Amino acid sequence: MTEVKNYTNLVVLGLPQVSIDRALLDQSCDYIYSQDLYFMVLFTNTSQYSGWQNYTPSQWVQDAKAKYAEKFLAVYRWDEPGGDQLDSSPYKLVKSAENYSDATQQYVNVLKPEVEYYQNTGLDVLTADYGLYWFDYEAGYDTVLAEFGWNNSRSMQIALARGAAEAHNKTWGAMITWTYTEPPYIESGARLLEDLVLAYKNGAKYVVVFNYPEVSTASYGLLGQEHLSAMKQFWNYSSTYGPSGKSIETAYVLPEDYGFGFRNSQDTIWGLWSADVSTSKICSDVNMLTQLKGAEFDILINNSTLAKDVKGQYTELIYWNGNRVNP
């Protein structure tokens, strides 16, 4: 933090071990606040805070709001819930479902109380994820950070996250994360700068660079001098130039409750079903749009959230079934 404090303004305390240890949590937040930085804190399952005795995480958040004021931006709750679902992690939210609609309802029913617990303190709640962004917003998240990592399409991640956020009248962001399973683990400094600028220009409210301290291959966790240099360049860029502000004219509309992972054409739907009869065409359509428009289109889902005023934001709606509408 001492290294980056002059060219960043946000710290995300993303290790559960920090929030579970109340003394360490207070010490960390006090230090961040003393450096005039904004921050977010990841909280895990409330059962992990039994050592706090009669003092609850929600009480801590309320007290922290009063203590740190606007510097305490948000609670980070349940890392990668969509990823847990798609990849059948031990924390998979929906184990079985009758259909896509049932999967949606179960997913929302599990996540919503977790989100509302902290929203009831008056603070925003966010997560980072690599799939099912739309349904994260359905569960009530105020912000979802789309993960830029591995070899995923940045343009597609932006289209999915921004489209979902716009439809729910919420905000979105990006988190640059793992690229490899071995050194150097994270992308090059040059690619990092490209990703930071791409997310920022396309309207991301937050742009976060993931770091992990227990890695000995670089000077600062995952990050080396090339990454710090990229962050400095981005800081200067964002201080000089605003987001593009360009309106998005085209949206691609998916079927109702279509929880497809979008990592490849054989990805699962809700982590429960194999690709269906619509998947091949949908993937082809979306890939074509990324080639033609880059990140200048949104991806929506055709459910009750998709109100007329949302559709009216676009000059062209392309539906999965081939229909095209000019609102």
Short mmCIF file of C-alpha atoms in Angstrom, two decimals:
data_model
loop_
_atom_site.label_atom_id
_atom_site.label_comp_id
_atom_site.label_asym_id
_atom_site.label_seq_id
_atom_site.Cartn_x
_atom_site.Cartn_y
_atom_site.Cartn_z
CA MET A 1 0.00 0.00 0.00
CA THR A 2 2.86 2.36 0.75
CA GLU A 3 4.13 1.79 -2.79
CA VAL A 4 0.85 2.41 -4.64
CA LYS A 5 -0.89 5.03 -2.49
CA ASN A 6 0.22 7.88 -4.76
CA TYR A 7 -1.32 6.38 -7.89
CA THR A 8 -4.45 4.68 -6.66
CA ASN A 9 -7.39 5.72 -4.51
CA LEU A 10 -9.04 2.40 -3.60
CA VAL A 11 -8.00 -0.62 -1.54
CA VAL A 12 -10.06 -3.82 -1.40
CA LEU A 13 -9.45 -5.93 1.70
CA GLY A 14 -10.29 -9.24 0.06
CA LEU A 15 -8.92 -11.81 2.50
CA PRO A 16 -11.59 -13.27 4.83
CA GLN A 17 -8.90 -13.71 7.48
CA VAL A 18 -8.69 -9.93 7.77
CA SER A 19 -12.37 -9.33 8.46
CA ILE A 20 -12.68 -12.30 10.83
CA ASP A 21 -9.92 -10.90 13.06
CA ARG A 22 -11.60 -7.77 14.38
CA ALA A 23 -8.41 -6.24 15.76
CA LEU A 24 -6.63 -6.73 12.43
CA LEU A 25 -9.65 -5.38 10.56
CA ASP A 26 -9.75 -2.22 12.66
CA GLN A 27 -6.00 -1.75 12.34
CA SER A 28 -6.09 -2.22 8.56
CA CYS A 29 -8.99 0.16 8.01
CA ASP A 30 -7.46 2.77 10.32
CA TYR A 31 -4.26 2.68 8.29
CA ILE A 32 -6.02 2.89 4.93
CA TYR A 33 -8.09 5.81 6.20
CA SER A 34 -4.96 7.56 7.45
CA GLN A 35 -3.59 7.39 3.90
CA ASP A 36 -6.71 9.15 2.57
CA LEU A 37 -7.73 6.13 0.49
CA TYR A 38 -11.16 4.64 -0.13
CA PHE A 39 -11.72 1.01 0.79
CA MET A 40 -14.02 -2.01 0.64
CA VAL A 41 -14.07 -5.02 2.97
CA LEU A 42 -14.88 -8.63 2.13
CA PHE A 43 -17.04 -10.34 4.74
CA THR A 44 -17.60 -14.09 4.78
CA ASN A 45 -20.37 -16.19 6.34
CA THR A 46 -21.65 -14.62 9.55
CA SER A 47 -20.99 -17.89 11.41
CA GLN A 48 -17.27 -17.13 11.09
CA TYR A 49 -17.63 -14.12 13.39
CA SER A 50 -18.64 -16.00 16.54
CA GLY A 51 -15.43 -14.76 18.18
CA TRP A 52 -16.91 -11.27 18.11
CA GLN A 53 -19.38 -12.43 20.79
CA ASN A 54 -22.40 -10.12 20.81
CA TYR A 55 -20.94 -7.70 18.26
CA THR A 56 -22.09 -8.52 14.72
CA PRO A 57 -20.59 -7.71 11.32
CA SER A 58 -23.56 -5.47 10.55
CA GLN A 59 -22.89 -3.49 13.73
CA TRP A 60 -19.24 -3.15 12.72
CA VAL A 61 -20.28 -1.84 9.32
CA GLN A 62 -22.61 0.72 10.88
CA ASP A 63 -19.91 1.89 13.27
CA ALA A 64 -17.33 1.94 10.47
CA LYS A 65 -19.62 4.10 8.33
CA ALA A 66 -19.71 6.66 11.12
CA LYS A 67 -15.97 6.42 11.72
CA TYR A 68 -14.66 6.42 8.15
CA ALA A 69 -17.53 8.25 6.41
CA GLU A 70 -17.33 8.32 2.61
CA LYS A 71 -13.98 6.49 2.57
CA PHE A 72 -15.76 3.21 3.39
CA LEU A 73 -17.35 2.54 0.03
CA ALA A 74 -18.89 -0.92 0.14
CA VAL A 75 -19.08 -4.39 1.60
CA TYR A 76 -17.76 -7.18 -0.61
CA ARG A 77 -19.90 -10.24 0.07
CA TRP A 78 -19.63 -13.74 -1.46
CA ASP A 79 -16.78 -13.78 -3.94
CA GLU A 80 -17.70 -15.23 -7.37
CA PRO A 81 -21.18 -16.61 -6.65
CA GLY A 82 -21.82 -17.08 -10.38
CA GLY A 83 -18.51 -18.87 -10.76
CA ASP A 84 -19.39 -21.13 -7.83
CA GLN A 85 -22.58 -22.06 -9.65
CA LEU A 86 -21.08 -22.59 -13.11
CA ASP A 87 -18.11 -24.64 -11.90
CA SER A 88 -19.94 -26.64 -9.21
CA SER A 89 -17.73 -25.49 -6.35
CA PRO A 90 -18.46 -26.68 -2.79
CA TYR A 91 -20.37 -23.41 -2.41
CA LYS A 92 -22.64 -24.01 -5.40
CA LEU A 93 -25.90 -22.22 -4.68
CA VAL A 94 -28.30 -24.35 -6.74
CA LYS A 95 -27.71 -28.11 -6.67
CA SER A 96 -30.64 -29.07 -8.91
CA ALA A 97 -33.52 -27.32 -10.63
CA GLU A 98 -36.54 -28.22 -12.71
CA ASN A 99 -35.82 -25.60 -15.37
CA TYR A 100 -34.00 -22.31 -16.00
CA SER A 101 -36.67 -20.30 -14.22
CA ASP A 102 -36.42 -22.49 -11.14
CA ALA A 103 -32.63 -22.13 -11.17
CA THR A 104 -32.97 -18.34 -11.29
CA GLN A 105 -35.39 -18.27 -8.39
CA GLN A 106 -33.27 -20.54 -6.22
CA TYR A 107 -30.10 -18.59 -7.00
CA VAL A 108 -31.73 -15.29 -6.08
CA ASN A 109 -33.33 -16.75 -2.95
CA VAL A 110 -29.94 -17.91 -1.63
CA LEU A 111 -28.00 -14.73 -2.43
CA LYS A 112 -30.56 -12.05 -1.65
CA PRO A 113 -30.52 -12.40 2.17
CA GLU A 114 -26.69 -12.30 2.14
CA VAL A 115 -26.78 -9.03 0.21
CA GLU A 116 -29.63 -7.45 2.16
CA TYR A 117 -27.97 -8.17 5.52
CA TYR A 118 -25.35 -5.53 4.69
CA GLN A 119 -27.53 -3.27 2.56
CA ASN A 120 -29.72 -2.80 5.62
CA THR A 121 -26.78 -0.91 7.15
CA GLY A 122 -27.12 1.65 4.36
CA LEU A 123 -23.93 0.61 2.58
CA ASP A 124 -23.57 -0.69 -0.98
CA VAL A 125 -22.78 -4.37 -1.48
CA LEU A 126 -20.71 -5.71 -4.36
CA THR A 127 -18.99 -8.83 -5.61
CA ALA A 128 -16.52 -9.88 -8.28
CA ASP A 129 -17.55 -12.63 -10.67
CA TYR A 130 -16.83 -14.25 -14.02
CA GLY A 131 -20.33 -15.31 -15.03
CA LEU A 132 -24.06 -14.94 -14.35
CA TYR A 133 -23.72 -11.18 -13.78
CA TRP A 134 -27.37 -10.59 -14.64
CA PHE A 135 -28.49 -12.90 -11.86
CA ASP A 136 -26.11 -11.33 -9.36
CA TYR A 137 -27.95 -8.07 -9.96
CA GLU A 138 -31.29 -9.88 -9.69
CA ALA A 139 -30.15 -10.90 -6.20
CA GLY A 140 -29.67 -7.24 -5.34
CA TYR A 141 -25.96 -6.45 -5.70
CA ASP A 142 -25.24 -2.76 -6.22
CA THR A 143 -22.07 -3.42 -8.23
CA VAL A 144 -20.50 -6.45 -9.89
CA LEU A 145 -16.83 -6.43 -10.86
CA ALA A 146 -16.41 -8.39 -14.10
CA GLU A 147 -13.21 -10.40 -13.93
CA PHE A 148 -10.67 -9.90 -16.71
CA GLY A 149 -8.54 -13.02 -16.54
CA TRP A 150 -7.34 -16.20 -18.20
CA ASN A 151 -8.09 -15.84 -21.89
CA ASN A 152 -11.65 -14.54 -21.63
CA SER A 153 -12.94 -11.95 -24.07
CA ARG A 154 -12.74 -8.54 -22.42
CA SER A 155 -15.30 -7.13 -24.83
CA MET A 156 -17.76 -9.90 -24.01
CA GLN A 157 -17.27 -9.44 -20.26
CA ILE A 158 -17.97 -5.73 -20.62
CA ALA A 159 -21.07 -6.36 -22.74
CA LEU A 160 -22.43 -8.83 -20.17
CA ALA A 161 -21.62 -6.77 -17.07
CA ARG A 162 -22.56 -3.34 -18.41
CA GLY A 163 -25.77 -4.63 -19.99
CA ALA A 164 -26.85 -6.26 -16.73
CA ALA A 165 -25.94 -3.19 -14.69
CA GLU A 166 -27.76 -0.79 -17.02
CA ALA A 167 -30.91 -2.93 -17.04
CA HIS A 168 -30.97 -2.98 -13.23
CA ASN A 169 -29.99 0.70 -12.87
CA LYS A 170 -26.83 -0.32 -11.02
CA THR A 171 -23.09 0.15 -11.57
CA TRP A 172 -20.38 -2.22 -12.75
CA GLY A 173 -16.63 -2.47 -12.62
CA ALA A 174 -13.71 -4.68 -13.60
CA MET A 175 -11.15 -6.71 -11.70
CA ILE A 176 -7.96 -7.76 -13.46
CA THR A 177 -7.07 -11.15 -12.03
CA TRP A 178 -5.21 -14.43 -12.68
CA THR A 179 -4.04 -15.19 -16.22
CA TYR A 180 -1.82 -18.25 -15.60
CA THR A 181 -1.61 -21.04 -13.02
CA GLU A 182 2.16 -20.63 -12.76
CA PRO A 183 4.59 -17.68 -12.81
CA PRO A 184 4.07 -14.91 -13.79
CA TYR A 185 0.40 -15.64 -12.84
CA ILE A 186 -0.86 -12.26 -14.04
CA GLU A 187 -0.79 -10.57 -17.44
CA SER A 188 2.03 -8.30 -18.61
CA GLY A 189 2.24 -4.66 -17.65
CA ALA A 190 1.38 -3.60 -21.19
CA ARG A 191 -1.74 -5.77 -21.26
CA LEU A 192 -2.69 -4.56 -17.79
CA LEU A 193 -2.63 -0.97 -18.97
CA GLU A 194 -4.78 -1.88 -21.99
CA ASP A 195 -7.34 -3.60 -19.75
CA LEU A 196 -7.47 -0.74 -17.26
CA VAL A 197 -8.05 1.81 -20.01
CA LEU A 198 -10.57 -0.42 -21.81
CA ALA A 199 -12.72 -0.87 -18.70
CA TYR A 200 -12.48 2.81 -17.77
CA LYS A 201 -13.35 4.07 -21.26
CA ASN A 202 -16.38 1.77 -21.35
CA GLY A 203 -17.90 3.11 -18.15
CA ALA A 204 -16.56 0.97 -15.29
CA LYS A 205 -17.14 2.72 -11.96
CA TYR A 206 -14.34 0.74 -10.29
CA VAL A 207 -11.23 -0.79 -11.83
CA VAL A 208 -9.39 -3.12 -9.45
CA VAL A 209 -6.10 -4.97 -9.86
CA PHE A 210 -6.08 -8.25 -7.95
CA ASN A 211 -3.00 -9.03 -5.91
CA TYR A 212 -2.04 -11.98 -3.74
CA PRO A 213 0.64 -11.54 -1.09
CA GLU A 214 1.91 -15.10 -0.76
CA VAL A 215 3.77 -15.22 -4.08
CA SER A 216 7.54 -14.81 -4.14
CA THR A 217 8.08 -14.34 -7.88
CA ALA A 218 7.49 -10.59 -7.91
CA SER A 219 8.36 -7.60 -5.77
CA TYR A 220 4.84 -6.94 -4.52
CA GLY A 221 2.87 -10.18 -4.45
CA LEU A 222 1.77 -10.90 -8.01
CA LEU A 223 2.87 -7.47 -9.17
CA GLY A 224 6.25 -6.47 -10.53
CA GLN A 225 7.63 -3.11 -11.58
CA GLU A 226 6.02 -3.40 -15.01
CA HIS A 227 2.59 -3.67 -13.37
CA LEU A 228 3.21 -0.78 -11.01
CA SER A 229 4.36 1.29 -13.98
CA ALA A 230 1.13 0.41 -15.81
CA MET A 231 -0.91 1.50 -12.80
CA LYS A 232 0.95 4.82 -12.68
CA GLN A 233 0.30 5.37 -16.38
CA PHE A 234 -3.37 4.59 -15.92
CA TRP A 235 -3.59 6.97 -12.97
CA ASN A 236 -2.19 9.75 -15.13
CA TYR A 237 -4.48 8.80 -18.01
CA SER A 238 -7.65 8.77 -15.89
CA SER A 239 -6.64 12.06 -14.27
CA THR A 240 -6.43 13.64 -17.73
CA TYR A 241 -9.21 11.94 -19.69
CA GLY A 242 -12.75 11.04 -18.69
CA PRO A 243 -14.66 7.93 -19.80
CA SER A 244 -15.70 8.06 -23.43
CA GLY A 245 -19.32 8.77 -22.55
CA LYS A 246 -20.32 7.18 -25.84
CA SER A 247 -23.84 5.79 -25.78
CA ILE A 248 -24.30 2.11 -26.60
CA GLU A 249 -26.74 1.68 -29.47
CA THR A 250 -26.91 -2.12 -29.88
CA ALA A 251 -28.01 -4.80 -27.43
CA TYR A 252 -28.13 -8.55 -27.89
CA VAL A 253 -31.04 -10.15 -26.02
CA LEU A 254 -30.81 -13.67 -24.57
CA PRO A 255 -33.72 -15.98 -23.68
CA GLU A 256 -35.38 -15.60 -20.30
CA ASP A 257 -33.39 -17.01 -17.34
CA TYR A 258 -30.59 -18.13 -19.67
CA GLY A 259 -27.70 -18.69 -17.25
CA PHE A 260 -25.02 -19.57 -19.80
CA GLY A 261 -21.34 -19.25 -18.80
CA PHE A 262 -20.05 -17.78 -22.11
CA ARG A 263 -16.47 -19.05 -21.71
CA ASN A 264 -16.79 -21.24 -24.79
CA SER A 265 -19.56 -22.79 -26.87
CA GLN A 266 -19.54 -25.92 -24.68
CA ASP A 267 -19.94 -24.05 -21.40
CA THR A 268 -22.81 -25.03 -19.14
CA ILE A 269 -26.14 -23.40 -18.44
CA TRP A 270 -26.43 -22.75 -14.73
CA GLY A 271 -23.76 -25.39 -14.09
CA LEU A 272 -26.66 -27.86 -14.36
CA TRP A 273 -27.32 -28.38 -18.06
CA SER A 274 -25.19 -28.83 -21.15
CA ALA A 275 -25.43 -26.33 -23.97
CA ASP A 276 -28.90 -26.39 -25.55
CA VAL A 277 -30.25 -25.97 -29.08
CA SER A 278 -29.89 -22.18 -28.91
CA THR A 279 -26.32 -22.08 -27.64
CA SER A 280 -24.41 -22.49 -30.88
CA LYS A 281 -26.24 -19.62 -32.59
CA ILE A 282 -25.99 -17.40 -29.50
CA CYS A 283 -22.23 -17.91 -29.25
CA SER A 284 -21.80 -17.27 -32.96
CA ASP A 285 -23.89 -14.09 -32.76
CA VAL A 286 -22.03 -12.73 -29.74
CA ASN A 287 -18.61 -13.55 -31.19
CA MET A 288 -19.58 -11.77 -34.40
CA LEU A 289 -20.70 -8.71 -32.46
CA THR A 290 -17.39 -8.56 -30.56
CA GLN A 291 -15.55 -8.68 -33.89
CA LEU A 292 -17.72 -5.95 -35.40
CA LYS A 293 -18.21 -3.68 -32.41
CA GLY A 294 -15.58 -4.57 -29.83
CA ALA A 295 -17.11 -3.66 -26.47
CA GLU A 296 -19.66 -1.27 -27.97
CA PHE A 297 -22.74 -3.43 -27.41
CA ASP A 298 -24.60 -4.77 -24.38
CA ILE A 299 -25.97 -8.21 -23.59
CA LEU A 300 -29.39 -8.37 -21.94
CA ILE A 301 -31.77 -11.11 -20.81
CA ASN A 302 -35.39 -11.10 -21.89
CA ASN A 303 -37.17 -11.21 -18.54
CA SER A 304 -39.44 -8.94 -16.50
CA THR A 305 -36.52 -6.71 -15.51
CA LEU A 306 -36.12 -5.71 -19.14
CA ALA A 307 -38.56 -2.81 -19.00
CA LYS A 308 -39.59 -0.73 -21.99
CA ASP A 309 -37.47 2.21 -20.89
CA VAL A 310 -34.41 -0.06 -20.80
CA LYS A 311 -35.09 -1.30 -24.31
CA GLY A 312 -35.63 2.28 -25.39
CA GLN A 313 -32.01 3.14 -24.55
CA TYR A 314 -30.90 1.23 -27.65
CA THR A 315 -31.49 1.91 -31.32
CA GLU A 316 -31.11 -1.76 -32.22
CA LEU A 317 -32.16 -4.90 -30.32
CA ILE A 318 -30.95 -8.22 -31.73
CA TYR A 319 -32.75 -11.23 -30.27
CA TRP A 320 -31.33 -14.74 -29.95
CA ASN A 321 -34.12 -16.07 -32.20
CA GLY A 322 -33.18 -13.82 -35.10
CA ASN A 323 -35.68 -11.03 -34.48
CA ARG A 324 -34.42 -7.48 -34.78
CA VAL A 325 -36.22 -4.53 -33.25
CA ASN A 326 -35.56 -0.82 -33.59
CA PRO A 327 -37.34 0.70 -30.55
#
